[in-house]
CSV table of C-alpha atoms and ligand atoms in Angstrom, one decimal:
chain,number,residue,atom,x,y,z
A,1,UNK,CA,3.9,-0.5,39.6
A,2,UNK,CA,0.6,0.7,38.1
A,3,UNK,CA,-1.5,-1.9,36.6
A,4,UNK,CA,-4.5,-1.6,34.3
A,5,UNK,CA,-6.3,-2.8,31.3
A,6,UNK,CA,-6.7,-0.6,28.4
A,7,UNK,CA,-9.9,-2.8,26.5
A,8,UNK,CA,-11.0,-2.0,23.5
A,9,UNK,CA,-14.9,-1.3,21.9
A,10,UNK,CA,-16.9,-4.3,21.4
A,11,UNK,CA,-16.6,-5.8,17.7
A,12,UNK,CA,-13.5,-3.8,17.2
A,13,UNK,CA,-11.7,-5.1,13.9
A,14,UNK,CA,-8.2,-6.3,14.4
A,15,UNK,CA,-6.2,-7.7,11.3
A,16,UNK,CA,-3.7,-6.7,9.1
A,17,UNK,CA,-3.8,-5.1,5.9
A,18,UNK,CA,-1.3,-6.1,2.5
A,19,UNK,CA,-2.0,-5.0,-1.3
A,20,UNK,CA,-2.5,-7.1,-4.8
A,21,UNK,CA,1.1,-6.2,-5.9
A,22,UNK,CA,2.9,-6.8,-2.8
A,23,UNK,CA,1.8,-10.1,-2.2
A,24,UNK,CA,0.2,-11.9,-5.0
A,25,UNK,CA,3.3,-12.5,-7.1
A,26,UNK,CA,3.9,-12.8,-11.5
A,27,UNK,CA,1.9,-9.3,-11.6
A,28,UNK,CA,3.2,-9.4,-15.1
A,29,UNK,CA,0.8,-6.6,-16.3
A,30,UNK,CA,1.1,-3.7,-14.7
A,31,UNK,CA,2.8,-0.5,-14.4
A,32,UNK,CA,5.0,-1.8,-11.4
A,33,UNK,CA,6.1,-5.1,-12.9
A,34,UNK,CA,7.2,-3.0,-15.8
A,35,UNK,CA,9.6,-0.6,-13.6
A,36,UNK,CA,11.2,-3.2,-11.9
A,37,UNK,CA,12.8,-4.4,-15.2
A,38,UNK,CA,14.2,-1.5,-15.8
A,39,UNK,CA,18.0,-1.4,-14.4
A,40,UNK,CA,18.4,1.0,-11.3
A,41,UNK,CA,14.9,1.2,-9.9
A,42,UNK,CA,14.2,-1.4,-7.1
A,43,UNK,CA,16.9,-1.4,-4.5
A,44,UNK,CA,19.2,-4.4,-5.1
A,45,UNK,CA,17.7,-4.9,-8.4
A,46,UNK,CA,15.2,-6.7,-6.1
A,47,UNK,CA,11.7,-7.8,-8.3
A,48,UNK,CA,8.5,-9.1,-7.1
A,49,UNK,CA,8.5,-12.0,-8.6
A,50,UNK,CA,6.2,-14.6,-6.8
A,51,UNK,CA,6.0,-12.0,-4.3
A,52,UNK,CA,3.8,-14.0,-0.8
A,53,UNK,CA,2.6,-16.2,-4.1
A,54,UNK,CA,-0.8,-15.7,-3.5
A,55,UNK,CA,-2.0,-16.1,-6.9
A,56,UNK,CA,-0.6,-19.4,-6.4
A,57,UNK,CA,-3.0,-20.1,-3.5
A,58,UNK,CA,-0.4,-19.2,-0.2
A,59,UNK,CA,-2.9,-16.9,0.6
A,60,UNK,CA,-5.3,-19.8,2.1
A,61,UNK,CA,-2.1,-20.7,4.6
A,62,UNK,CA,-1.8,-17.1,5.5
A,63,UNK,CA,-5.1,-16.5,6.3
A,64,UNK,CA,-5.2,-19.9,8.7
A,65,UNK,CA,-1.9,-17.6,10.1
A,66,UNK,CA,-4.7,-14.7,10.4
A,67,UNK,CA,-7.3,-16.6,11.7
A,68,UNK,CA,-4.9,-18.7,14.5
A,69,UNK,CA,-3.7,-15.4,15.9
A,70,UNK,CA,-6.9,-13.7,16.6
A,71,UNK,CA,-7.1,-12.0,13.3
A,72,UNK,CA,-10.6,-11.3,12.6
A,73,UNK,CA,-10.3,-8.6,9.5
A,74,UNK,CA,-8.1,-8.4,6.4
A,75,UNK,CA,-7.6,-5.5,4.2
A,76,UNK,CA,-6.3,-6.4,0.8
A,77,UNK,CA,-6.7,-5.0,-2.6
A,78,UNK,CA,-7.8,-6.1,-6.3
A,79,UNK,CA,-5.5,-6.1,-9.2
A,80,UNK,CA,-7.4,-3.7,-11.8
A,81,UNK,CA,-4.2,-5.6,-14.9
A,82,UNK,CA,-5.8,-9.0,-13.6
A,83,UNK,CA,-9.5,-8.3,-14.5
A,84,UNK,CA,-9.8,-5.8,-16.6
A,85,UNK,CA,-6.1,-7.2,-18.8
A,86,UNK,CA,-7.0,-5.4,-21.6
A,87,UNK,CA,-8.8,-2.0,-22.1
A,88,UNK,CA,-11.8,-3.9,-24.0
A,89,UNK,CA,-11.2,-7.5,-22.2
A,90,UNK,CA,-12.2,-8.8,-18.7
A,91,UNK,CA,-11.4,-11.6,-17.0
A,92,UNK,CA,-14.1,-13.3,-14.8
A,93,UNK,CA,-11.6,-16.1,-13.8
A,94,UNK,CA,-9.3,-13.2,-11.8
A,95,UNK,CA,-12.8,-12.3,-10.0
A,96,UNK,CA,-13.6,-16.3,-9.4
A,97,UNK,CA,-10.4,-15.8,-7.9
A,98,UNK,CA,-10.8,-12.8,-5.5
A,99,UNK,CA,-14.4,-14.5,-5.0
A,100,UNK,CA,-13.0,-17.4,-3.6
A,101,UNK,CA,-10.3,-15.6,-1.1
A,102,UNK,CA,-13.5,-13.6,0.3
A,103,UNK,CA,-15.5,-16.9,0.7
A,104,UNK,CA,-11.9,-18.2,2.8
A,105,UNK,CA,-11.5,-15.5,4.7
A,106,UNK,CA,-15.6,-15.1,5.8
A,107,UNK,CA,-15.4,-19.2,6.2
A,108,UNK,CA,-12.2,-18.5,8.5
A,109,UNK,CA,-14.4,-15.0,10.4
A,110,UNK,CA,-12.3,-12.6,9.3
A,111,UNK,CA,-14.4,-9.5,7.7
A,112,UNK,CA,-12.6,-7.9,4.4
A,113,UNK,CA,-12.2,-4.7,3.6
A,114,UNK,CA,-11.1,-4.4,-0.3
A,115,UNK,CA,-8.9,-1.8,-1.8
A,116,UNK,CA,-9.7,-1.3,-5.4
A,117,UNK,CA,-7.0,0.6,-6.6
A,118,UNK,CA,-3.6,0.3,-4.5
A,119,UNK,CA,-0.5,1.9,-6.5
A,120,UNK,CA,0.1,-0.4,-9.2
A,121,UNK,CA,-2.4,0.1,-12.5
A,122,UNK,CA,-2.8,-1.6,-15.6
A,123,UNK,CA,0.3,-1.3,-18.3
A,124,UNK,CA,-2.4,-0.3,-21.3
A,125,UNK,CA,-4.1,2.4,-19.0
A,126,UNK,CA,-0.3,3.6,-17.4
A,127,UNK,CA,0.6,4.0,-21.6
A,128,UNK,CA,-2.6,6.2,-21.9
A,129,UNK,CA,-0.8,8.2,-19.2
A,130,UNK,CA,-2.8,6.7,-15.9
A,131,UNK,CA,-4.1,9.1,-13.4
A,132,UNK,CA,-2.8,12.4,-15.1
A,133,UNK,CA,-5.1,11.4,-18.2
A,134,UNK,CA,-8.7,12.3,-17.4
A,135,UNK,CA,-9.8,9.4,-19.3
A,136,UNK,CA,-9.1,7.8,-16.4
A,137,UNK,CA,-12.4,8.5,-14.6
A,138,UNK,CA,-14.7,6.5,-16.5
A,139,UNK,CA,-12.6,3.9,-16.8
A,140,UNK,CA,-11.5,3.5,-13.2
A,141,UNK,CA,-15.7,3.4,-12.3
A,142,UNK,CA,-16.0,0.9,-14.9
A,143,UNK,CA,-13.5,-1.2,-13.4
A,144,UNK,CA,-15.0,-0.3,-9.7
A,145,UNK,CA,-18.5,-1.6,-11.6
A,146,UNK,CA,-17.5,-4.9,-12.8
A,147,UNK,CA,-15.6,-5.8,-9.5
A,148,UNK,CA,-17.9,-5.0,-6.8
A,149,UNK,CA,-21.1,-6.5,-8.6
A,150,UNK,CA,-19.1,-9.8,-8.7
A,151,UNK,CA,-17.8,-9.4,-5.3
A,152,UNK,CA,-20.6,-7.5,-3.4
A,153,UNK,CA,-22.2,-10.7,-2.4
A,154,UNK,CA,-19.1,-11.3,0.3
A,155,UNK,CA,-17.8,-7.8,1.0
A,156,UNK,CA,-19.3,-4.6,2.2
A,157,UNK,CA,-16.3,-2.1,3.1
A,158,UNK,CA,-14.4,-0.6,0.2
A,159,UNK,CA,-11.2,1.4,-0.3
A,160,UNK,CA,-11.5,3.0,-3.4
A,161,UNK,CA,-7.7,4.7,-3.9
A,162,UNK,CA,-5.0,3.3,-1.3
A,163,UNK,CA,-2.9,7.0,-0.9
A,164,UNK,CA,-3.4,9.2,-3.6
A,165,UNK,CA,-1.1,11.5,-1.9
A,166,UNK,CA,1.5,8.9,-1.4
A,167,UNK,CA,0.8,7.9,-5.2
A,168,UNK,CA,1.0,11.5,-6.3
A,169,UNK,CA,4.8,12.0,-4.4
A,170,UNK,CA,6.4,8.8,-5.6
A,171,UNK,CA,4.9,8.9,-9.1
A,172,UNK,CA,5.6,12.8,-10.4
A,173,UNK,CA,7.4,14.3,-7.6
A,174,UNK,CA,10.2,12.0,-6.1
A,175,UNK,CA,10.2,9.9,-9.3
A,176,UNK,CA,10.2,6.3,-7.7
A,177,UNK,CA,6.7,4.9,-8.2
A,178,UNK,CA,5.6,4.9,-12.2
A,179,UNK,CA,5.4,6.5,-14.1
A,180,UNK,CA,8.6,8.1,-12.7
A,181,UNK,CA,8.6,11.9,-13.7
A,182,UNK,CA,9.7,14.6,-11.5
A,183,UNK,CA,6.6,17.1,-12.4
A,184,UNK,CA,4.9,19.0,-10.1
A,185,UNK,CA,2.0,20.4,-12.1
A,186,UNK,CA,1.0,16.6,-13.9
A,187,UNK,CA,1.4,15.2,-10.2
A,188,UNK,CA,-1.4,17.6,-9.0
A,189,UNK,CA,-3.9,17.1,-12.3
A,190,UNK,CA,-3.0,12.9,-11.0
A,191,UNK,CA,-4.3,13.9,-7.7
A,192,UNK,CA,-7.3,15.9,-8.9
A,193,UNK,CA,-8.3,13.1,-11.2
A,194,UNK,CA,-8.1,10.6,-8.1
A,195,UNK,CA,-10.6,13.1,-6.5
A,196,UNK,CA,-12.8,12.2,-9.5
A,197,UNK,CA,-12.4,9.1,-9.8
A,198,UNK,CA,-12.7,8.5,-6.2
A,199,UNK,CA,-16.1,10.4,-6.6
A,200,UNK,CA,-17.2,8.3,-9.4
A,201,UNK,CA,-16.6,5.0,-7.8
A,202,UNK,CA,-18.2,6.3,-4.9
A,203,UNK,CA,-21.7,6.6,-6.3
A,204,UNK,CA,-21.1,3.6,-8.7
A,205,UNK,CA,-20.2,1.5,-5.4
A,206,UNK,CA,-23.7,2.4,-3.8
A,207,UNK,CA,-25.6,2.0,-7.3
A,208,UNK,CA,-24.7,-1.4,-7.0
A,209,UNK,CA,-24.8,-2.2,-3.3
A,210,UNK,CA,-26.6,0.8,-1.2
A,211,UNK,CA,-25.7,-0.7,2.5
A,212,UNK,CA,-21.9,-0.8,0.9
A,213,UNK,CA,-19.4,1.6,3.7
A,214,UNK,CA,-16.8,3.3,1.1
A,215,UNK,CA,-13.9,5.6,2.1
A,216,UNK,CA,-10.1,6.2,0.9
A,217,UNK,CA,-6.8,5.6,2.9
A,218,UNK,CA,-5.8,8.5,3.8
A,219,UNK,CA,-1.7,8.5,4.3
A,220,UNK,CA,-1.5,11.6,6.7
A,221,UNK,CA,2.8,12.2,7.4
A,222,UNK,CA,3.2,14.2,10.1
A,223,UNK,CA,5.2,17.8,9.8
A,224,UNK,CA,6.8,19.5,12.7
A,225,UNK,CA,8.6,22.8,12.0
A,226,UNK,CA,12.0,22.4,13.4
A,227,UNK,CA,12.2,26.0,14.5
A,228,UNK,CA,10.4,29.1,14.9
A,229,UNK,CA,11.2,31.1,12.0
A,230,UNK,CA,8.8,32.6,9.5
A,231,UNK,CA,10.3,30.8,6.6
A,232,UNK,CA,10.3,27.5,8.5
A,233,UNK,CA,6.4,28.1,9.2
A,234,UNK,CA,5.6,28.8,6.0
A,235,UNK,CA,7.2,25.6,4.6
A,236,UNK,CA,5.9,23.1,7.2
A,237,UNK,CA,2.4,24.5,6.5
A,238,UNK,CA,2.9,24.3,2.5
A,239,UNK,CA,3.8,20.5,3.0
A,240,UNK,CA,0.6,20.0,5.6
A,241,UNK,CA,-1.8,21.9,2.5
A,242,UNK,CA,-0.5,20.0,0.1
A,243,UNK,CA,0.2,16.4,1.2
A,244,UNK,CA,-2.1,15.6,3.9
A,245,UNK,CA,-4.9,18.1,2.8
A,246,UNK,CA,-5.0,18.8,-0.6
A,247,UNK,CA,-7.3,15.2,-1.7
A,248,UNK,CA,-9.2,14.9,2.0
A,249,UNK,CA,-10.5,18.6,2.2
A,250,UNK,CA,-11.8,17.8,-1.1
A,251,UNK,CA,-14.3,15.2,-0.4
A,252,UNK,CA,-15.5,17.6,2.6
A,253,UNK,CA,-16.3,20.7,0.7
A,254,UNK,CA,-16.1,20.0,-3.2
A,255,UNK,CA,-12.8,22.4,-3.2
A,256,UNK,CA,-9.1,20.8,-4.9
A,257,UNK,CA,-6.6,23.6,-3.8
A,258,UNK,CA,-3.0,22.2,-4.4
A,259,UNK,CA,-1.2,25.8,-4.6
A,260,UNK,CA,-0.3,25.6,-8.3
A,261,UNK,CA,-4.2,24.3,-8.9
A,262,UNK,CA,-7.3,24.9,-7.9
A,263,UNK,CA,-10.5,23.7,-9.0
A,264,UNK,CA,-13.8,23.1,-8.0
A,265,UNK,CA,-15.1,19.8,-8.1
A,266,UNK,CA,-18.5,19.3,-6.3
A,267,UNK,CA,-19.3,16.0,-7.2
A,268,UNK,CA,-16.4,14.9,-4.2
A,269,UNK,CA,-18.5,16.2,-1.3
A,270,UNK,CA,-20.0,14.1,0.8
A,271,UNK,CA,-18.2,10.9,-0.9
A,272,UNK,CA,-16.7,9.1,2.6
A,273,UNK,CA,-18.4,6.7,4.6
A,274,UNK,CA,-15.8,6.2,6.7
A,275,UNK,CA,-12.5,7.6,6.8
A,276,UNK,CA,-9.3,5.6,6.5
A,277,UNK,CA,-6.3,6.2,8.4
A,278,UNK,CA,-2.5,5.4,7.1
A,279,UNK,CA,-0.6,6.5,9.7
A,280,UNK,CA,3.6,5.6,10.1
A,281,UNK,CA,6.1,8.7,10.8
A,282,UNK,CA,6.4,12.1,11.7
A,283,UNK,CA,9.1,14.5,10.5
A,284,UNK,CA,10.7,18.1,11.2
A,285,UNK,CA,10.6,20.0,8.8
A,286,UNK,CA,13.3,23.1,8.2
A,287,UNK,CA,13.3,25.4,5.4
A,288,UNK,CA,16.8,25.3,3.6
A,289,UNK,CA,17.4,27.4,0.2
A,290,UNK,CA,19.6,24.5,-1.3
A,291,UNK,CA,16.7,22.2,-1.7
A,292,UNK,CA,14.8,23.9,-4.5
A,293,UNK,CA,13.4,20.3,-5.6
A,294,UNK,CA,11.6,19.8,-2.1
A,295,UNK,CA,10.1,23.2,-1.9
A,296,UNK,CA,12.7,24.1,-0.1
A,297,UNK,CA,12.8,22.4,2.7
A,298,UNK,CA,14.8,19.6,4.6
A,299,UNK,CA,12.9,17.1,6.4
A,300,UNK,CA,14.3,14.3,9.1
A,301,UNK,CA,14.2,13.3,12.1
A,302,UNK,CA,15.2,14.4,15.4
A,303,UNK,CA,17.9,13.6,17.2
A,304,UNK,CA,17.8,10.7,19.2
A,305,UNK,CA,14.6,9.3,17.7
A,306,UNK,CA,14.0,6.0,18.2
A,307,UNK,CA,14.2,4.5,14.8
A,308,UNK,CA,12.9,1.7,12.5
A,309,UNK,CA,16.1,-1.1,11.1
A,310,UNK,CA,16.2,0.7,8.2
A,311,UNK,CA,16.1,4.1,9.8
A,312,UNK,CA,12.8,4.5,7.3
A,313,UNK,CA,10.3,5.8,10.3
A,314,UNK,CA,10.9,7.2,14.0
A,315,UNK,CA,8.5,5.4,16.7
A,316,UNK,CA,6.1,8.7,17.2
A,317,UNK,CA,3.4,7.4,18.6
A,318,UNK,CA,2.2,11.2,19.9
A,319,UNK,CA,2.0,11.8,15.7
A,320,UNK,CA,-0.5,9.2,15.4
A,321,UNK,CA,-2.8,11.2,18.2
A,322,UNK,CA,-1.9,14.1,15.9
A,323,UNK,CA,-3.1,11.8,12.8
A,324,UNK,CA,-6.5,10.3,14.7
A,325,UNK,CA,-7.3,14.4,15.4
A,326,UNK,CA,-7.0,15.2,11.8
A,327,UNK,CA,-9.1,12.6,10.6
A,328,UNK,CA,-11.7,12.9,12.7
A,329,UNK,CA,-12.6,16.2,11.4
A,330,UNK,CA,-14.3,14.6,9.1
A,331,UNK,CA,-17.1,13.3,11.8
A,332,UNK,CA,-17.1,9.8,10.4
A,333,UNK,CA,-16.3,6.1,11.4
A,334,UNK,CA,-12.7,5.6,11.4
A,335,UNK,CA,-10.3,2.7,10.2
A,336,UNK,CA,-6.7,2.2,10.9
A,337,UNK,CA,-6.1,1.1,7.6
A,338,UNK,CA,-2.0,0.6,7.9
A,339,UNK,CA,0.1,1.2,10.9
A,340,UNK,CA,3.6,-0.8,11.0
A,341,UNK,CA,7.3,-0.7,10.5
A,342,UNK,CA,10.4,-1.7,9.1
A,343,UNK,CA,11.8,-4.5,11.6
A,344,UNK,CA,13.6,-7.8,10.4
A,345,UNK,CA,14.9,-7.9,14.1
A,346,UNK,CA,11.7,-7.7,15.8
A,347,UNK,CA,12.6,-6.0,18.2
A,348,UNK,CA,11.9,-2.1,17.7
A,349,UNK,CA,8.1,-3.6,16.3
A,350,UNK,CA,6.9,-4.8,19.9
A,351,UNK,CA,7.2,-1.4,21.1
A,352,UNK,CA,6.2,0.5,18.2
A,353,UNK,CA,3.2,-1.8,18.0
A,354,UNK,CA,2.1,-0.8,21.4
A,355,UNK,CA,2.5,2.5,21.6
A,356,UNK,CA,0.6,3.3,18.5
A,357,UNK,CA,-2.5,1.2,19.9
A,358,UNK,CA,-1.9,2.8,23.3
A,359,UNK,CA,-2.0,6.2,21.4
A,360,UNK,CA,-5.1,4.7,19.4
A,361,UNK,CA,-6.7,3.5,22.6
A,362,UNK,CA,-6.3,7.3,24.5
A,363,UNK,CA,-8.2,8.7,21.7
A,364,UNK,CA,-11.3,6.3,21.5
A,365,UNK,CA,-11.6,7.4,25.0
A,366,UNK,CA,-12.1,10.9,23.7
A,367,UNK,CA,-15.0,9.6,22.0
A,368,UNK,CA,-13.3,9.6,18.7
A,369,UNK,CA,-15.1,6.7,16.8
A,370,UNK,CA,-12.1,4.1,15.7
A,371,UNK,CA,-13.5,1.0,14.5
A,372,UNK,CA,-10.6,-1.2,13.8
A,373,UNK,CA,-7.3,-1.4,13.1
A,374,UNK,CA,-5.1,-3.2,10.3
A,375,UNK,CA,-1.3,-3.9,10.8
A,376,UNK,CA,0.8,-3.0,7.7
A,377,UNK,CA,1.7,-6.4,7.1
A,378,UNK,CA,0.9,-10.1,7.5
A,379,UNK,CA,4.2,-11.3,6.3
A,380,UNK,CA,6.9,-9.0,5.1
A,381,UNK,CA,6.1,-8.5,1.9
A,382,UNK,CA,7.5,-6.3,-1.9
A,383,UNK,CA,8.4,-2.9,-0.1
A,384,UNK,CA,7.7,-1.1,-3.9
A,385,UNK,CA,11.4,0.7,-4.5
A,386,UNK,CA,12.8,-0.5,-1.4
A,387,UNK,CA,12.9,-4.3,-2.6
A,388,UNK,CA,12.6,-6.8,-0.4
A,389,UNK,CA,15.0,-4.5,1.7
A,390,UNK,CA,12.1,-3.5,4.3
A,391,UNK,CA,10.1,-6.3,6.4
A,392,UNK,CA,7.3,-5.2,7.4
A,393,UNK,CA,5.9,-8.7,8.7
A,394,UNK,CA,4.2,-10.2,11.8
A,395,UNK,CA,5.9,-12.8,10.3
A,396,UNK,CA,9.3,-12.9,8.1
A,397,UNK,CA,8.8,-14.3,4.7
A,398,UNK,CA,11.8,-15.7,2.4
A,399,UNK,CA,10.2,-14.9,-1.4
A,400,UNK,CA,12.7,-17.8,-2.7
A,401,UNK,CA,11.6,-20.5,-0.3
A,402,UNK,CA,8.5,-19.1,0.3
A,403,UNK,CA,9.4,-19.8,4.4
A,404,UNK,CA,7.4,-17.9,6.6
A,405,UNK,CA,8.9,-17.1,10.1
A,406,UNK,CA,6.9,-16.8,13.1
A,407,UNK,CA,7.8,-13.3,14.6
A,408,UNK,CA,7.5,-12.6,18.3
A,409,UNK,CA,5.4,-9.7,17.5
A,410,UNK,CA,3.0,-12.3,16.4
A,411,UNK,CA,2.1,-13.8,19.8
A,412,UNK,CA,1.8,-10.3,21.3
A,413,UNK,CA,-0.4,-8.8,18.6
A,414,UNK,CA,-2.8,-12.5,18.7
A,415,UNK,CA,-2.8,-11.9,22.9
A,416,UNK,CA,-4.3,-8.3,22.0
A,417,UNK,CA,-6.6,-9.6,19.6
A,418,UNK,CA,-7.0,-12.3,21.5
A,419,UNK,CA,-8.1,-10.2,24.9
A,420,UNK,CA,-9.2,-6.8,22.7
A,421,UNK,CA,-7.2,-5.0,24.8
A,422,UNK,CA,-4.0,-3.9,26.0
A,423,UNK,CA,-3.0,-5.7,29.8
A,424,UNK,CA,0.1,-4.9,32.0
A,425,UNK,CA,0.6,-8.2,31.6
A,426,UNK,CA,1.4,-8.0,28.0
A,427,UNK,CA,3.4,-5.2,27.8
A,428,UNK,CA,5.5,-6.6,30.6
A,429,UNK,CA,6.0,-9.7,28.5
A,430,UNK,CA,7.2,-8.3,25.3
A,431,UNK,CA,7.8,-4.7,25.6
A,432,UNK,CA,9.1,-3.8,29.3
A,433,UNK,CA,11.3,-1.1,28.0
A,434,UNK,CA,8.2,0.6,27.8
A,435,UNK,CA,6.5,0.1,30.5
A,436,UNK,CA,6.7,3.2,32.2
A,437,UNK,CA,5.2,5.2,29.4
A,438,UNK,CA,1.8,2.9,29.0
A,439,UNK,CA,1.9,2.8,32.6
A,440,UNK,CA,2.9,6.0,34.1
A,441,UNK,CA,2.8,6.0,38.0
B,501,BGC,C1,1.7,1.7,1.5
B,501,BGC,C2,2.1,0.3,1.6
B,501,BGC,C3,3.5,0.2,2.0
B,501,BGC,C4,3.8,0.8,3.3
B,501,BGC,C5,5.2,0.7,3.9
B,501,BGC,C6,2.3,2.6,2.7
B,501,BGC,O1,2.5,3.9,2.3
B,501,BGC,O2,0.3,1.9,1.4
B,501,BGC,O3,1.8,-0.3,0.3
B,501,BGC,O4,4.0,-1.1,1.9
B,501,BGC,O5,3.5,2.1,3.2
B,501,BGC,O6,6.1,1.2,3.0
C-alpha cells in the first residue's frame, strides 16, 4: 500500500468559519429573525432562537473547542442590526462585544478573519428595500467605518459581503432568503449594488487601516452540462456567467454584465486583496423547456453520487480543483473561506473532509497560493430555510440544551491541524473507504 504525507505550507490557517446569525442567537433585529415568524418559511417552523447562544457568552467555550483541536483561525461575521440598531443610532456595547471575542480568540492564537455583512441585514435598512436600494452604499461603508475603526486594533483580514451571488438567488430569485421576491431584474440591481458597496468598503477599510487584507467570499457552484447539445451548452454557460461570474469579473475589470444588465462600474477594479473561496457542490446541468422559472434548465446530480444526509451536496471533490482554478484567475492570495457538509451521522463528513483538502493540497502544489482553510461549521449551527434540519458541525449542537457533541470528524480534522498535513496514517484511521483514491498505487 502506498504511503505518504501530503504537508501543508508553513503558517497555513486552519479553523472553521460560522456567521452572526447562525450562531449568536435572539438576533431580534433583522431581516432573518423577521422571516422566520412568518408561517411556512423555515423548514419545521424551525427559528433561531438562541441559536450556539453566543451573545450569551458560549462562544468563549467554543473557541476553547477551537483552540483544543488545533484550530488556529476563526472566520465569523458582525451583526450590522446589533451596532448600527437604528438608521441614526449605534451601539458601542455590541462592538465592546465583538472587541472582546477578538481579544479571546487572539489570547487563545487563533487569527480572525471578520465578515462584515453575512446574509442577514438590519430590519430598518431591509424596509428601505436592502441591497436593491442604492442607498445602500453609503450606508453599508458607514457601517464598515464604525466597525473596523473599533475593531482594527485586533483584526487585519476582512470579508466584506459573505455570497452576494448566493444572497442574490435566495433573496429575489428562489424566494427563500428576505426579502423573498421571485424577480430577476431587482435581484441583479441587489448584486450590482453589492459590487458597490463592496467597492466602497474596500477603500473605507484601507482609509482606516492601510496594512488591512480585504476580499469577498466568493460562493462558486459548480455546472456541468449533462449532455452535449447546443441548448444544454448554452444554459450551463448562462448559469456559469451569471452565478459564479457576474460579481467576481467585476472587481477584475470594472465591468457588471448579468445578461438582463450591464453596467460599468470602475470604482470595483482592483478592490481584492485576497480572494475568498466558498466552495460545496457541483451540479449537471440539462436544459428542459418546462422549467421557465430556472432559465430553463434542470439541475441535479448524477447518478450514483455520493451524497450528503440530507442529499443537499454530492462529495465532488474534482469540483473544488475546478473552483481553486477559477479563483485563482484573479492572481491573489487565496482563502478557503467555507467548505463542509450536511452530516448528523458523521460519517459521509470524514471522507468529504479529506478529499476536499486532498484536492486543496494537489493544487497548492501547482503553485496556486492557498493560505488557509475554514471548515463550514464549528458546531452545527441555523441552516437559514433549512432549520436546524442540516448539521453542519465538527461537533453536533442541541439549540434547546445547548449540548455540544463531540463528532469524530473532530479528532481527525485536530490530527490535520495538529500535523498540517494529511498522513496515511490518518486517512487509514477515519476514512479507509478512501484510501485508495488519496493513495493511488
Ligand atoms: C453560507 C453559510 C451556510 C452554508 C451551508 C453557505 O452558502 O455562507 O451561511 O450555512 O452555505 O448551507
Amino acid at each position: 500500500m502506498a504511503r505518504a504525507t501530503y504537508n501543508f505550507p508553513a503558517g497555513f490557517l486552519w479553523g472553521s468559519a460560522t456567521a452572526a446569525h447562525q450562531v449568536e442567537g435572539n438576533n431580534t433585529n433583522n431581516d432573518w429573525w423577521a422571516l422566520e415568524q412568518e408561517p411556512g418559511r423555515i423548514q419545521d417552523g424551525d427559528k433561531s432562537g438562541k441559536a450556539c447562544d453566543w451573545w450569551g457568552g458560549r462562544w468563549r467555550e467554543d473557541m476553547d473547542r477551537a483552540q483544543d483541536t488545533w484550530q488556529n483561525a476563526h472566520r465569523f461575521s458582525v451583526e450590522w442590526s446589533r451596532i448600527q440598531p437604528e438608521i441614526d443610532r449605534w451601539d458601542e456595547s455590541a462592538l465592546d462585544r465583538y472587541r472582546a471575542m477578538l481579544i479571546g480568540m487572539r489570547e487563545r492564537n487563533i487569527t480572525p478573519m471578520i465578515t462584515l455583512h453575512h446574509f442577514s441585514s438590519p430590519i430598518w435598512l431591509a424596509e428601505m428595500g436592502g441591497w436593491a436600494n442604492e442607498e445602500i452604499i453609503p450606508l453599508f461603508e458607514a457601517f464598515t467605518r464604525r466597525t473596523v475603526e473599533a475593531l482594527k486594533a485586533h483584526c487585519q483580514l476582512w470579508v466584506t459581503i459573505n455570497e452576494p451571488n448566493v444572497l442574490m438567488n435566495g433573496g429575489y430569485l428562489e424566494g427563500v432568503f428576505p426579502p423573498a421576491k421571485k424577480d430577476f431584474m431587482t435581484g441583479l440591481k441587489a448584486l450590482a449594488n453589492m459590487v458597490r458597496g463592496h467597492a466602497a468598503a474596500y477603500r473605507a477599510i484601507h482609509e482606516i487601516q492601510p496594512e488591512a487584507m480585504v476580499g469577498v467570499a466568493h460562493h462558486w457552484r459548480g455546472f456541468k452540462a449533462a449532455n452535449r447539445g447546443p441548448l444544454t451548452a448554452f444554459v450551463t454557460k448562462l448559469h456559469h456567467k451569471v452565478f459564479n461570474d457576474s460579481f467576481a469579473y467585476a472587481l477584475k475589470d470594472g465591468k457588471f454584465d448579468a445578461l438582463k444588465l450591464k453596467l460599468d462600474i470602475p470604482e470595483a477594479i482592483g478592490t481584492q486583496d485576497f480572494a475568498g473561496l466558498n466552495y460545496y457542490s457541483r451540479d449537471l446541468v440539462k436544459f428542459d423547456l418546462t422549467r421557465s422559472a430556472d432559465a430553463f434548465a434542470r439541475r441535479y446530480y448524477p447518478e450514483g453520487a455520493d451524497l450528503s444526509e440530507t442529499g443537499f451536496l454530492a462529495n465532488d471533490p474534482e469540483g473544488f480543483m475546478e473552483a481553486i482554478r477559477w479563483i485563482n484567475q484573479f492572481d491573489l492570495p487565496i482563502y478557503i473561506t467555507e467548505n463542509g457538509c450536511d452530516d448528523g451521522k458523521d460519517d459521509f463528513r470524514r471522507r468529504y473532509l479529506l478529499q476536499h483538502l486532498h484536492a486543496m493540497w494537489k493544487m497548492i502544489n501547482h503553485n496556486i497560493p492557498i493560505k488557509g482553510f475554514f471548515h463550514w461549521s464549528l458546531t452545527d449551527n441555523f441552516e437559514w430555510e433549512r432549520g436546524w434540519s442540516q448539521k453542519f458541525g465538527l461537533w453536533g449542537l442541541d439549540p434547546e440544551t445547548q449540548i455540544r457533541t463531540r463528532r469524530k470528524s473532530v479528532d481527525m480534522y485536530a490530527d490535520i491541524c495538529r500535523s498540517n498535513a494529511i498522513t496515511s496514517e490518518i486517512v487509514e484511521k477515519y476514512a479507509p473507504e478512501v484510501y485508495n483514491k488519496l493513495y493511488p498505487v
